[in-house]
Structure formats: structure tokens, C-alpha cells
PDB file of C-alpha atoms and ligand atoms in Angstrom:
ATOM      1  CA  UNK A  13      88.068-110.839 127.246  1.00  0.00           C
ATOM      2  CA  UNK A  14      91.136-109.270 129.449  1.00  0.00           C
ATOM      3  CA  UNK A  15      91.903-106.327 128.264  1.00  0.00           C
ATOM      4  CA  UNK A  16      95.364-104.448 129.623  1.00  0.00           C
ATOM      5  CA  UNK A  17      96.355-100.662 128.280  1.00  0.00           C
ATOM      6  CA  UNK A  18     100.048-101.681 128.749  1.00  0.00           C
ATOM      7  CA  UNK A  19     100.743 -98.455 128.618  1.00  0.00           C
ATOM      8  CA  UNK A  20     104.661 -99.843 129.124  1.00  0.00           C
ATOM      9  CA  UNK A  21     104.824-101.172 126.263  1.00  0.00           C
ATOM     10  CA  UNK A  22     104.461 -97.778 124.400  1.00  0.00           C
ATOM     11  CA  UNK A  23     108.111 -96.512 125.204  1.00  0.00           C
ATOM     12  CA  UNK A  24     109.558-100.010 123.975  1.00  0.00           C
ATOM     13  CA  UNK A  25     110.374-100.300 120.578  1.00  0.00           C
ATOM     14  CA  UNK A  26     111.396-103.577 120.341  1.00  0.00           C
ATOM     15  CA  UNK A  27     108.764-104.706 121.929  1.00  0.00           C
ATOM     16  CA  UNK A  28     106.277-102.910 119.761  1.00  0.00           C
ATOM     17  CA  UNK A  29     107.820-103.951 116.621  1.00  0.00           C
ATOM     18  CA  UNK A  30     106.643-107.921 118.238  1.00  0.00           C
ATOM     19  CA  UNK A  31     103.899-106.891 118.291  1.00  0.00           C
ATOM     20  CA  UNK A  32     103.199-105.688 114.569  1.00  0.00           C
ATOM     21  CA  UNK A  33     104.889-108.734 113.650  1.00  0.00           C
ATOM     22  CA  UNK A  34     102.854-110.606 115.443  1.00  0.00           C
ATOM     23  CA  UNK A  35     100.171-112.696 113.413  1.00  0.00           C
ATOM     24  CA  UNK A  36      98.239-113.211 116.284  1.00  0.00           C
ATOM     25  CA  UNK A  37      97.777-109.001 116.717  1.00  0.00           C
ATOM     26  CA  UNK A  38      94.726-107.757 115.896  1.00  0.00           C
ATOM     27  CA  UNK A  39      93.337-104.378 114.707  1.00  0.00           C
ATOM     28  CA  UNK A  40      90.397-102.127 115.196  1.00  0.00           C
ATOM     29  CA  UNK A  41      89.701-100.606 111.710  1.00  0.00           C
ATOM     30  CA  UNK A  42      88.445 -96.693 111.485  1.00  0.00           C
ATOM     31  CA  UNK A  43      86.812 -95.098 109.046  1.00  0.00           C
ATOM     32  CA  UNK A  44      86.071 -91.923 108.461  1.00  0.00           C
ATOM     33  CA  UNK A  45      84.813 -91.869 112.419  1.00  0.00           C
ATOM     34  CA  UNK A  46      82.810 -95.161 111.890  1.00  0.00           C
ATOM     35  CA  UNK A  47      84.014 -98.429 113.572  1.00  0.00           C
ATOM     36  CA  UNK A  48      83.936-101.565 111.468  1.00  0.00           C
ATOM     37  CA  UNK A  49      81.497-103.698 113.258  1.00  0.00           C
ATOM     38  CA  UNK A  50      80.086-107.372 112.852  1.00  0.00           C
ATOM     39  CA  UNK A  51      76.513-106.934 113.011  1.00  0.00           C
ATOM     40  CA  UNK A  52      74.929-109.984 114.147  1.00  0.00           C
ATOM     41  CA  UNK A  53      73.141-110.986 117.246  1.00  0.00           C
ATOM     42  CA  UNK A  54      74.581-109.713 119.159  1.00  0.00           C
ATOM     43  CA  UNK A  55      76.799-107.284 117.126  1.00  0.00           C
ATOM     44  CA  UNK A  56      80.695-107.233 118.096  1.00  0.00           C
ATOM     45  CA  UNK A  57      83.543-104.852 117.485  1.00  0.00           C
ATOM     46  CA  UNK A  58      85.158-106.774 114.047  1.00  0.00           C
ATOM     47  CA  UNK A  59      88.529-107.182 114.304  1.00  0.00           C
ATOM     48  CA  UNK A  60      90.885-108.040 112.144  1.00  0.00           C
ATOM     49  CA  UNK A  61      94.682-108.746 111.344  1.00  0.00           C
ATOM     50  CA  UNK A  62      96.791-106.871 110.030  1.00  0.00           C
ATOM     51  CA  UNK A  63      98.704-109.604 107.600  1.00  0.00           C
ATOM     52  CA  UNK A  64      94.274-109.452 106.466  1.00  0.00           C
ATOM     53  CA  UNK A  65      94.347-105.871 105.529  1.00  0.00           C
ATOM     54  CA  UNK A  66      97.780-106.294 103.603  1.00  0.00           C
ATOM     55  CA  UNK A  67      98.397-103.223 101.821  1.00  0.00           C
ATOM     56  CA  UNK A  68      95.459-101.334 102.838  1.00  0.00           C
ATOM     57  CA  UNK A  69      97.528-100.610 105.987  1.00  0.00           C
ATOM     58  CA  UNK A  70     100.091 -98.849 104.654  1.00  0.00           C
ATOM     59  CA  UNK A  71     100.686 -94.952 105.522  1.00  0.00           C
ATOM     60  CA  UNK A  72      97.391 -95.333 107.564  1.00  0.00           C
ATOM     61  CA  UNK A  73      97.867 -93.984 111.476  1.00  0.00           C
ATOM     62  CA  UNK A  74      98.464 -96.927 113.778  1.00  0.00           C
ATOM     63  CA  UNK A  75      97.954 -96.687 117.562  1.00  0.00           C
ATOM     64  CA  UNK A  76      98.368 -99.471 120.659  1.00  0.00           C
ATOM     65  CA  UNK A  77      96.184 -99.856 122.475  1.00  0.00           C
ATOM     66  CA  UNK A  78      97.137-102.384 124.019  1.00  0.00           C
ATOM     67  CA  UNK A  79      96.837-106.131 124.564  1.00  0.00           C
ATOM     68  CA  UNK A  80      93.700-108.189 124.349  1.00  0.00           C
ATOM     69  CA  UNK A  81      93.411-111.104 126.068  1.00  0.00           C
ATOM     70  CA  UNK A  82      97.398-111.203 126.013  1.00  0.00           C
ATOM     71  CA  UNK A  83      97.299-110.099 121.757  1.00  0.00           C
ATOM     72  CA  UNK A  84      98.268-106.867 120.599  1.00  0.00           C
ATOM     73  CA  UNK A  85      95.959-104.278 119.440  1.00  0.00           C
ATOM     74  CA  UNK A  86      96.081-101.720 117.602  1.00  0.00           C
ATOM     75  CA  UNK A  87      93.462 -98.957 116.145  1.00  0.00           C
ATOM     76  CA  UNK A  88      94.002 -98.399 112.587  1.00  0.00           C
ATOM     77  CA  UNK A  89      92.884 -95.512 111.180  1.00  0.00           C
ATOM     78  CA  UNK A  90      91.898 -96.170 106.824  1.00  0.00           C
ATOM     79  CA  UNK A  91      90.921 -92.366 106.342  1.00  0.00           C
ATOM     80  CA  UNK A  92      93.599 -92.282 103.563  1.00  0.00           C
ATOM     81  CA  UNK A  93      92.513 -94.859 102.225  1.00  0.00           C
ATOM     82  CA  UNK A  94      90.669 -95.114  98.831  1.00  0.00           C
ATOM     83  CA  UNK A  95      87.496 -97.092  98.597  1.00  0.00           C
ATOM     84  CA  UNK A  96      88.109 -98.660 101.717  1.00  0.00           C
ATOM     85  CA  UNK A  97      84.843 -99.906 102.793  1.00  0.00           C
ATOM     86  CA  UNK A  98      84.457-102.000  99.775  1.00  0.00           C
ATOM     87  CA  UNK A  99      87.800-104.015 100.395  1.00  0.00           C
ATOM     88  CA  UNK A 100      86.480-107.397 100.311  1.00  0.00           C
ATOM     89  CA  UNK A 101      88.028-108.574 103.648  1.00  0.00           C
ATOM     90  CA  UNK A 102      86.333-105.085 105.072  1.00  0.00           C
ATOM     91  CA  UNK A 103      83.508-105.519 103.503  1.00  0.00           C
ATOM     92  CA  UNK A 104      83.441-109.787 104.777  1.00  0.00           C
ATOM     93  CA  UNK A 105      84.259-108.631 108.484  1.00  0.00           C
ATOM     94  CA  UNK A 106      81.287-105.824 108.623  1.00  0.00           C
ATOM     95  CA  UNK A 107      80.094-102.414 107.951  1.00  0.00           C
ATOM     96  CA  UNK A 108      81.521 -99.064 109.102  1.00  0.00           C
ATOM     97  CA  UNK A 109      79.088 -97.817 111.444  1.00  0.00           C
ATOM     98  CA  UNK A 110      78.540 -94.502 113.979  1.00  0.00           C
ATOM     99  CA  UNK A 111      79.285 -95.875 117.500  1.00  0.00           C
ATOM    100  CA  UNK A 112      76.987 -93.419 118.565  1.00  0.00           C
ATOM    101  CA  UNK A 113      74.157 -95.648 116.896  1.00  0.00           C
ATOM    102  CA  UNK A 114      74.704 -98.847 117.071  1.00  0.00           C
ATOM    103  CA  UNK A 115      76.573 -98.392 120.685  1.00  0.00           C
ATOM    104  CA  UNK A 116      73.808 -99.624 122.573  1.00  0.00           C
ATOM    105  CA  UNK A 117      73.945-103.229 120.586  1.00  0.00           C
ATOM    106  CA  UNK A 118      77.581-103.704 121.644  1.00  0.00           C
ATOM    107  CA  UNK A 119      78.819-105.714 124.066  1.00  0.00           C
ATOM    108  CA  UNK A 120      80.326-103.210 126.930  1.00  0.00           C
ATOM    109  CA  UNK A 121      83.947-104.246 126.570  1.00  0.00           C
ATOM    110  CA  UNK A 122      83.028-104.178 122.717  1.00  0.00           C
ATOM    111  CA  UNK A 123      81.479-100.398 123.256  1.00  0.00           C
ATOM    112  CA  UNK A 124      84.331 -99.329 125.594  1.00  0.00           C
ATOM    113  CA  UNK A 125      87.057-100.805 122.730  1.00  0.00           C
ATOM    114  CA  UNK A 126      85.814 -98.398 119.952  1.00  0.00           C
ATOM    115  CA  UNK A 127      84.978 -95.600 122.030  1.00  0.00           C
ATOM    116  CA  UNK A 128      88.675 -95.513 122.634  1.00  0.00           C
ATOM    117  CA  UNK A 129      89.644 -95.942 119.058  1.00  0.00           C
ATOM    118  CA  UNK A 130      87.306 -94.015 117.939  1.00  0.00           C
ATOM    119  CA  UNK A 131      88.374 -90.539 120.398  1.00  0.00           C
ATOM    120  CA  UNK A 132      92.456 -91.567 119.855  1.00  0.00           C
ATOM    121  CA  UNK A 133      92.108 -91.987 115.983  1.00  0.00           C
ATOM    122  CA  UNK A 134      89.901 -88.535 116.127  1.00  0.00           C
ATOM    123  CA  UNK A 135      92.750 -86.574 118.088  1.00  0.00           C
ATOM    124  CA  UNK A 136      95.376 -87.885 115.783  1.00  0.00           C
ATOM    125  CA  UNK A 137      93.374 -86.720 112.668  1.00  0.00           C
ATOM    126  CA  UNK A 138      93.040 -82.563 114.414  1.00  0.00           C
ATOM    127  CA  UNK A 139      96.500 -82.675 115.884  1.00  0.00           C
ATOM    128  CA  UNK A 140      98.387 -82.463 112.814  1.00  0.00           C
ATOM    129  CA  UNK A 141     100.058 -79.089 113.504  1.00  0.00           C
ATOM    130  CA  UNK A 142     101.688 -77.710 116.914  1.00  0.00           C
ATOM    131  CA  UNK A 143      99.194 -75.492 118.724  1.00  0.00           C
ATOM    132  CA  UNK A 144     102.376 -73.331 119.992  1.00  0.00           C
ATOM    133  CA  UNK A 145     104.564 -72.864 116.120  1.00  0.00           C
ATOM    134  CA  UNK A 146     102.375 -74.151 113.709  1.00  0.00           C
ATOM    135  CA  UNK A 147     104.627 -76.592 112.482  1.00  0.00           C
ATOM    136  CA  UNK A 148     103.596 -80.161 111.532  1.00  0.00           C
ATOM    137  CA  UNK A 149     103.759 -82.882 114.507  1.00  0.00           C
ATOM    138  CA  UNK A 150     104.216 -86.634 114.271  1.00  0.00           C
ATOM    139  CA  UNK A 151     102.848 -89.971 116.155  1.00  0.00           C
ATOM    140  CA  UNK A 152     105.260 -91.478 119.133  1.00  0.00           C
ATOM    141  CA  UNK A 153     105.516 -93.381 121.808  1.00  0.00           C
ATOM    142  CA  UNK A 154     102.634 -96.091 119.941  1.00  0.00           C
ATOM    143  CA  UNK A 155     100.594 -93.261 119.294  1.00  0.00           C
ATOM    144  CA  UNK A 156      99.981 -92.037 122.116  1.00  0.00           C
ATOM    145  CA  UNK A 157     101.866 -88.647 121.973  1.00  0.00           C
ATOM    146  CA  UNK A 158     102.554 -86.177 119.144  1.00  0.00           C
ATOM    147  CA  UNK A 159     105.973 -84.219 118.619  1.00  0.00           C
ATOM    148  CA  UNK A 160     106.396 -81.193 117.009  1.00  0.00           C
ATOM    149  CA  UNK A 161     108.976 -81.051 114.270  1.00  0.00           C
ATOM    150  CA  UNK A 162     109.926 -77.107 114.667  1.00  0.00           C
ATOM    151  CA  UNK A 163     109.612 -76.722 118.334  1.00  0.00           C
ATOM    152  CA  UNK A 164     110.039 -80.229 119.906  1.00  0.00           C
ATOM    153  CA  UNK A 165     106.716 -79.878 122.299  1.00  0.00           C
ATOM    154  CA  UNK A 166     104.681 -83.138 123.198  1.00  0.00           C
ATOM    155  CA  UNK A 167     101.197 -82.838 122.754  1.00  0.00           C
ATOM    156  CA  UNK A 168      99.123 -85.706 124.351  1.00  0.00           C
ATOM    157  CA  UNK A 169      95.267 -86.638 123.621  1.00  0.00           C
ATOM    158  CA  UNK A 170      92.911 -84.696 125.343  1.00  0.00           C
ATOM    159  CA  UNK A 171      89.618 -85.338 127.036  1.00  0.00           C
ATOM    160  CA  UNK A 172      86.945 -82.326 127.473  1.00  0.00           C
ATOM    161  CA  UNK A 173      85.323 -82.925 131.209  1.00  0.00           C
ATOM    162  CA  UNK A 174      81.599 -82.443 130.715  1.00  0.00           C
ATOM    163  CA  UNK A 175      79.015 -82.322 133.679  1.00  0.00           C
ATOM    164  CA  UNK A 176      75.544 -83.758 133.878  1.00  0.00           C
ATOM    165  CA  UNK A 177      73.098 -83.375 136.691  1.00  0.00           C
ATOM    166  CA  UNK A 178      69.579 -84.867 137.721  1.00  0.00           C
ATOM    167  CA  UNK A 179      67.796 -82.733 139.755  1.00  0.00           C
ATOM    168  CA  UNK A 180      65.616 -83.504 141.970  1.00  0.00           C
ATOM    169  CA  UNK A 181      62.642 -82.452 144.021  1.00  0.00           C
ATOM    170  CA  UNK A 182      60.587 -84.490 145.979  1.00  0.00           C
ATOM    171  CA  UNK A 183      58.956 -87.352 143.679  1.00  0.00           C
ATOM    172  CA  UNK A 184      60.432 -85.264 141.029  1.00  0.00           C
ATOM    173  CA  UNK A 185      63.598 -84.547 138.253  1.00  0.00           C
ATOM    174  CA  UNK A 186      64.176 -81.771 135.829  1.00  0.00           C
ATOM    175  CA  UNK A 187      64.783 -82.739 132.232  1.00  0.00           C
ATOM    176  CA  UNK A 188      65.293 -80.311 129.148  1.00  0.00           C
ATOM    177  CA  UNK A 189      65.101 -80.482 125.856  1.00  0.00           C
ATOM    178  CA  UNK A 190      67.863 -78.675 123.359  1.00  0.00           C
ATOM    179  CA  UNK A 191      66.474 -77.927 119.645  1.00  0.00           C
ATOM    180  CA  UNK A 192      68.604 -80.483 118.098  1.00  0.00           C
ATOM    181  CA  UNK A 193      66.744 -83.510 119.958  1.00  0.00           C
ATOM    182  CA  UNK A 194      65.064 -86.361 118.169  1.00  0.00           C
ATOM    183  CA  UNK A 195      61.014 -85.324 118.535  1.00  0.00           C
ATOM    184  CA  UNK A 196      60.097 -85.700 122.252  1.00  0.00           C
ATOM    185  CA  UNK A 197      63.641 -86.653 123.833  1.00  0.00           C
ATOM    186  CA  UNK A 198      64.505 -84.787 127.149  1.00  0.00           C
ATOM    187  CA  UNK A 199      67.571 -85.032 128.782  1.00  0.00           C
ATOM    188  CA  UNK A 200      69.423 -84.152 131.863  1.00  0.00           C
ATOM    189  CA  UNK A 201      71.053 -81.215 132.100  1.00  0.00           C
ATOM    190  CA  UNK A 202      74.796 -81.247 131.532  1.00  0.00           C
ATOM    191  CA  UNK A 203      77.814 -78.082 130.756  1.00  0.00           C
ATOM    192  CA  UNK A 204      81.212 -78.371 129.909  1.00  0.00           C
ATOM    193  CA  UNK A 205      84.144 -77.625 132.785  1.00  0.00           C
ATOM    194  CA  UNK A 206      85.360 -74.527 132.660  1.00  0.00           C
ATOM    195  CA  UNK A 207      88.972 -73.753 133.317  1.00  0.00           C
ATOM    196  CA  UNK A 208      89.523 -73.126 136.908  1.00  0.00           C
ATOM    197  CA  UNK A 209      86.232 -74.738 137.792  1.00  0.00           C
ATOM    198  CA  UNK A 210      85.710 -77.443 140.190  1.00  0.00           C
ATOM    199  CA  UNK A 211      83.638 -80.169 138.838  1.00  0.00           C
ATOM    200  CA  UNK A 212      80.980 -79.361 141.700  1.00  0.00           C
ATOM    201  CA  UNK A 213      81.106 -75.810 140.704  1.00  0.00           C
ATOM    202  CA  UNK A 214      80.583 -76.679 137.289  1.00  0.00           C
ATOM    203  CA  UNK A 215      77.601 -78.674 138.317  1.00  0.00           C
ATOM    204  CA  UNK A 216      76.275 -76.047 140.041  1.00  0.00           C
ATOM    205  CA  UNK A 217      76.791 -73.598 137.511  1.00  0.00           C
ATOM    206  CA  UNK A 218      75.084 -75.324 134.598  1.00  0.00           C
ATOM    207  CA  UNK A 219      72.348 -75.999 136.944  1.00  0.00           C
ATOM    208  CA  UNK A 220      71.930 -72.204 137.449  1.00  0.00           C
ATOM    209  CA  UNK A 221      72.327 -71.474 133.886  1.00  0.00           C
ATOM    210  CA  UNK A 222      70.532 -73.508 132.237  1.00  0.00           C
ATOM    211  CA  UNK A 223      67.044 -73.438 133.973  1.00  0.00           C
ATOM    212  CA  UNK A 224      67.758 -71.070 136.881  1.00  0.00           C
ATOM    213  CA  UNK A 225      67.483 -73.147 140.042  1.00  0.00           C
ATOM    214  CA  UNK A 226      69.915 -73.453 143.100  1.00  0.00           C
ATOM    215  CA  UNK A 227      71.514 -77.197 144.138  1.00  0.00           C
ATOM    216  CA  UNK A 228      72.103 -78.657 147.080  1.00  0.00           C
ATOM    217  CA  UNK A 229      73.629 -82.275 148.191  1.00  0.00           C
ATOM    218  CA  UNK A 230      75.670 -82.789 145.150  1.00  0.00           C
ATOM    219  CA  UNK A 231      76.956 -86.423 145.081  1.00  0.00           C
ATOM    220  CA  UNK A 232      78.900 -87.982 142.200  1.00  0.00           C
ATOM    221  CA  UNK A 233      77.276 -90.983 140.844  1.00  0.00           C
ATOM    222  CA  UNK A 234      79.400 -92.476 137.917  1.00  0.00           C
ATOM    223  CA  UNK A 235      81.047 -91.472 134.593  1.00  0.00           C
ATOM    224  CA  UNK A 236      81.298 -92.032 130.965  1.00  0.00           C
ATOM    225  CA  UNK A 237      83.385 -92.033 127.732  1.00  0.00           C
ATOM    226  CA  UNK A 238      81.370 -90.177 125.378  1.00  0.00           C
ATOM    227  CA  UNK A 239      84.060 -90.187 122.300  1.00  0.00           C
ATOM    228  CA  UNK A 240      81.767 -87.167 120.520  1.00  0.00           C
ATOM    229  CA  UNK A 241      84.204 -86.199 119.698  1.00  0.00           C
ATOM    230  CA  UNK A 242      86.553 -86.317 123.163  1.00  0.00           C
ATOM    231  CA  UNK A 243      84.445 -85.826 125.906  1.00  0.00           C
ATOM    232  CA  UNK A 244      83.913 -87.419 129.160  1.00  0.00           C
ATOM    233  CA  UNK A 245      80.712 -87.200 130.678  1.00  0.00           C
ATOM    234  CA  UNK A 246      80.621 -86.835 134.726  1.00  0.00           C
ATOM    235  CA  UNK A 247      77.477 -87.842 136.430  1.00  0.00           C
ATOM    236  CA  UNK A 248      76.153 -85.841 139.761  1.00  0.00           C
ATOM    237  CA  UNK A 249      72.516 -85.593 141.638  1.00  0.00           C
ATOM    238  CA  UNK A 250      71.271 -83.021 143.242  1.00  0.00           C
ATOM    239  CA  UNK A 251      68.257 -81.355 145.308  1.00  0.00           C
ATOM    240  CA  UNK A 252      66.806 -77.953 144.981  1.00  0.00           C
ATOM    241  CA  UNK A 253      64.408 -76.679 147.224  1.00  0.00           C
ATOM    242  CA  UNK A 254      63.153 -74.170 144.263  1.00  0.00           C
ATOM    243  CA  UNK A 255      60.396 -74.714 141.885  1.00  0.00           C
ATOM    244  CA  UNK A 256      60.651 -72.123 139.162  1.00  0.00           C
ATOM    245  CA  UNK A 257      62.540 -73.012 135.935  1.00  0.00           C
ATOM    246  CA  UNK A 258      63.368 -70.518 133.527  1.00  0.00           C
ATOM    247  CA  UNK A 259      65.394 -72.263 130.641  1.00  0.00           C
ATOM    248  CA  UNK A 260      68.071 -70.314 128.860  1.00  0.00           C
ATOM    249  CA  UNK A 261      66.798 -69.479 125.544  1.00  0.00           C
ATOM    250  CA  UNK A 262      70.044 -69.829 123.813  1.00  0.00           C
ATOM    251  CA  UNK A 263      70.369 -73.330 124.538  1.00  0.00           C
ATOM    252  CA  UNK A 264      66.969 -74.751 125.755  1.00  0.00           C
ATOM    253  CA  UNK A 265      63.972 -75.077 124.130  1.00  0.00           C
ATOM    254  CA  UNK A 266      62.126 -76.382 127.350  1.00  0.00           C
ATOM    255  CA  UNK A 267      62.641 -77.599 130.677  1.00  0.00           C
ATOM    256  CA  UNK A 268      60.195 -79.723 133.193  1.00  0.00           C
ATOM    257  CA  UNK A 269      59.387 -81.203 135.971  1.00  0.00           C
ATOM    258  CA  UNK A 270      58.356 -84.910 135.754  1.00  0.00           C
ATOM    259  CA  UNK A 271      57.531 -87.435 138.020  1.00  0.00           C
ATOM    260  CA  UNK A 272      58.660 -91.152 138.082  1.00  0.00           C
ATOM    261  CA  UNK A 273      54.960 -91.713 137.275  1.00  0.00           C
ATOM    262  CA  UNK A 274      54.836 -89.702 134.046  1.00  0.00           C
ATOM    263  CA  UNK A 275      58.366 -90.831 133.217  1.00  0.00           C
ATOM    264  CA  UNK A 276      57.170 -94.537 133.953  1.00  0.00           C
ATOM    265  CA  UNK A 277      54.056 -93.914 131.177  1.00  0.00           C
ATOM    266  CA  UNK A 278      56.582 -92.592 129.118  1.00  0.00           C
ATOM    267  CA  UNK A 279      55.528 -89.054 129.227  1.00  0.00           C
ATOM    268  CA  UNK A 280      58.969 -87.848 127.349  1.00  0.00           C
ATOM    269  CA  UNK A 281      61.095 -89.899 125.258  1.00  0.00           C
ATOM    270  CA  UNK A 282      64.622 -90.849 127.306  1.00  0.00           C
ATOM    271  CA  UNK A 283      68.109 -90.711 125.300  1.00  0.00           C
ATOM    272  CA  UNK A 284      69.229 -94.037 124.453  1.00  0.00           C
ATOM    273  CA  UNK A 285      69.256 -96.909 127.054  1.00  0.00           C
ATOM    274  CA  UNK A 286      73.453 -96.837 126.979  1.00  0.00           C
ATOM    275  CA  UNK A 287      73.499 -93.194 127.879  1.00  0.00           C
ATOM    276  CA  UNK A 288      74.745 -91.785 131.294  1.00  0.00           C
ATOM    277  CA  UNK A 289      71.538 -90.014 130.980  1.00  0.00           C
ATOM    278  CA  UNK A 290      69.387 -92.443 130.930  1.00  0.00           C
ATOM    279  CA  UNK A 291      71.087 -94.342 133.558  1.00  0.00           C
ATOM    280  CA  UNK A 292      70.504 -91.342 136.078  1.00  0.00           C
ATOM    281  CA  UNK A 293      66.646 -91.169 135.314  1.00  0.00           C
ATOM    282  CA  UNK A 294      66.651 -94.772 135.691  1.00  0.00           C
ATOM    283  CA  UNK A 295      68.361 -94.577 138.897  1.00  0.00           C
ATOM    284  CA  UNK A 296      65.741 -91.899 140.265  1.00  0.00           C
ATOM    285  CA  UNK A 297      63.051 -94.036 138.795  1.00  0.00           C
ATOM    286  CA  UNK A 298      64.269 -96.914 140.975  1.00  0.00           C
ATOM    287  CA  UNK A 299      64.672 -94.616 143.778  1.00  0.00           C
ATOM    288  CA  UNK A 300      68.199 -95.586 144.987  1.00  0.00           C
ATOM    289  CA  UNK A 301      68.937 -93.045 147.311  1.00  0.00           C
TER     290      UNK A 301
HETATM  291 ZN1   ZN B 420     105.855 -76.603 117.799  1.00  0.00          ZN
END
């Protein structure tokens, strides 16, 4: 299904008004940070109307984001709403669940819908007060923007620029493991940008950090929406022509070398098959250059 930001459409009033109206819009229900989500085979992002939610809707946070296949939609946040996930039409459409879970049984365009539901609806829930007086702000322009009452400053969402790099030697990659890992998972080493940092330096930098080695022939390889809460995940390779690793102890609790034959025989346990990680181990596995 087409799907089209109309990011125009956000400044028109009239227009967006149509589109609330419109019986045809549909919504993509939040709550409490879980998507609503039909799970059969496969599962799909459930959406819904909003003449279906009725009251339910009411004094909950509405964004646009835009039209689907030529239909409005919006995200709907339920936080404030009571008992919510028993509502019968709720309750008939699907089951609140953590993208971060069920993700990976999602269509892409499915995936890619909530993930940006899921990180606008977040924002709007922490961005309650101006950073710069303290006073309280309020949704416009569809959602996309928050005004303060006292001082008049627009704050917009925000997305935190976060680095990950497979290194690589040879026939082999570095992986690490952090303490908060599921039993046996490794994962590719990644940092959050700095201000004033390059994303290359950044790269660099967490490299050196976080296991001690040097990089060389950074190239960026793709990216990713990780809504986590806000993040976007930025995905590099590089060589090293050092061998030593010596993980940082505040944030490691091991780092390795592995080859594409003990990766292959499953030597480590990968994050999930969705994951820009595992997409960049996969890629070295595959050995496109
Ligand atoms: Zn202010």
C-alpha cells in the first residue's frame, strides 16, 4: 500500500478537518507504547476508524501521518484512556503489543507504520513542557510541532543519531556483548553521536572506545528507525589492521573475534533477524564487499 507523509497537508486546516471527517480515515491506535496489532499469519498493523473507536477518542493526542493508499491516517495515542485494551472493538481488532517483539512478524511497510507512531506518539507524551520556560506546550500543525504557551517557541520531534559498526579483519568481525543481552546474543558495536561529531568520527570513536581498536575504510551501508525510544540507527563497516580488543568495562561484558564459520555454526546468538545488526553480520557472512 502507497503510503505519502503529505507533510502539506499539516499546515491546512481545512483540509485536515476532511480528513477527520472522513469515514474512510483510518487510525493507528497506541497504547501505553504498544501498537495494536492483528496477529495472524502473517500479523498486520490493525487499523481502525475513528467513527469505530467513538468516544474512546476523545481528549486522546491525534497526529497525521499522512495518507495511506490516498486515506488519511492518523496515530492515536489511548494513554488517557481507561481500560482501553478491553474496548471490545480494541480488543476484536488485536492486542497491544511491543513493536520491538513482534517487529520482525510485520510486514515492512506494516513495521515502518508503527515505528513512526510509535517514536511521534512517544515525543508527544515527554514534550509536555517548554525545555526553555517551563511552561506547558501544545500539539500543531497535525501534530507534528509543539508550541509553548509562555514563550511561543516551536519544538519539533527529535531523532537521536546512533552509530553501529562491523569490524572487520580478514575472514573475521568483532561482536560484543553488553550485560543486559538475552543469554549468548552478541552484537555489533554501536555509540550515540555526539554533538559536534561527524558521523564517521563517531564511528570511529565508539570503535576506539568500546574495544580499543583503530578503523580504517569506513563506508556507510544503510540505516534504520529504531523508535526505542527515538533513535536512528546508522550502519558503517570498517577494517582494522589491529588484533587486540580490550572492551570497556563500563559497558561491555565481552568482545570477540568470530569468523563467518563459527558465526555460520551459530557460535553466538545474533539479535533478531529485523535488526540493522543482524543485517550487517549477514552481509559479512555473504561476503558482499
Ligand atoms: Zn517556552
Amino acid at each position: 500500500m502507497s503510503f505519502d507523509r503529505a507533510a502539506r497537508l499539516r499546515t491546512r486546516p481545512d483540509d485536515l478537518a476532511a480528513l477527520e471527517r472522513d469515514p474512510r480515515s483510518v487510525v493507528v491506535p497506541l497504547w501505553r507504547n504498544r501498537n495494536l496489532v492483528a496477529h495472524g499469519r502473517p500479523a498486520r498493523a490493525a487499523l481502525l476508524t475513528l467513527a469505530a473507536l467513538g468516544e474512546l477518542a476523545d481528549g486522546c493526542e491525534r497526529v497525521l501521518l499522512g495518507l495511506l493508499a490516498g486515506r488519511g491516517c492518523f496515530a492515536l495515542d489511548l494513554a488517557p484512556a481507561d481500560a482501553t485494551p478491553s474496548h471490545p472493538r480494541l480488543a476484536e481488532a488485536g492486542a497491544f503489543s511491543d513493536l520491538r517483539m513482534v517487529g520482525g512478524l510485520l510486514p515492512a511497510e506494516d513495521a515502518g507504520l508503527c515505528a513512526y507512531a510509535r517514536a511521534i506518539t512517544h515525543w508527544h507524551r515527554h514534550h509536555r513542557h517548554c525545555g526553555t520556560c517551563g511552561a506547558a506546550t501544545r500539539s500543531a500543525e497535525a501534530g507534528h510541532v509543539r508550541v509553548c504557551g509562555g514563550c511561543e517557541r516551536r519544538h519539533f520531534p527529535r531523532t537521536d543519531p546512533c552509530v553501529m559498526v562491523l569490524v572487520t579483519r580478514g575472514d573475521r568481525c568483532v561482536l560484543a556483548r553488553q550485560p543486559a543481552f538475552p543469554p549468548g546474543m552478541y552484537s555489533v558495536l554501536a555509540g550515540f553521536v555526539e554533538p559536534g561529531e561527524t558521523l564517521e568520527e563517531a564511528a570511529a570513536r565508539e570503535v576506539r572506545e568500546e574495544v580499543g581498536l583503530g578503523v580504517t575504510d569506513l563506508a556507510y551501508l544503510r540505516s534504520q528507525p529504531w523508535p526505542f525510544p527515538a533513535s536512528l540507527m546508522i550502519g558503517f563497516a570498517a577494517r582494522t589492521e589491529e588484533e587486540a580488543l580490550t572492551p570497556d568495562a563500563g559497558e561491555l561484558e565481552d568482545a570477540r573475534w568470530l569468523s563467518r564459520d563459527e558465526l555460520r555454526r551459530g557460535a553466538v546468538v545474533l539479535p533478531p533477524p529485523y535488526s540493522l545488526a543482524n543485517h550487517l553480520v549477514t552481509r559479512f557472512l555473504e561476503d558482499i564487499p
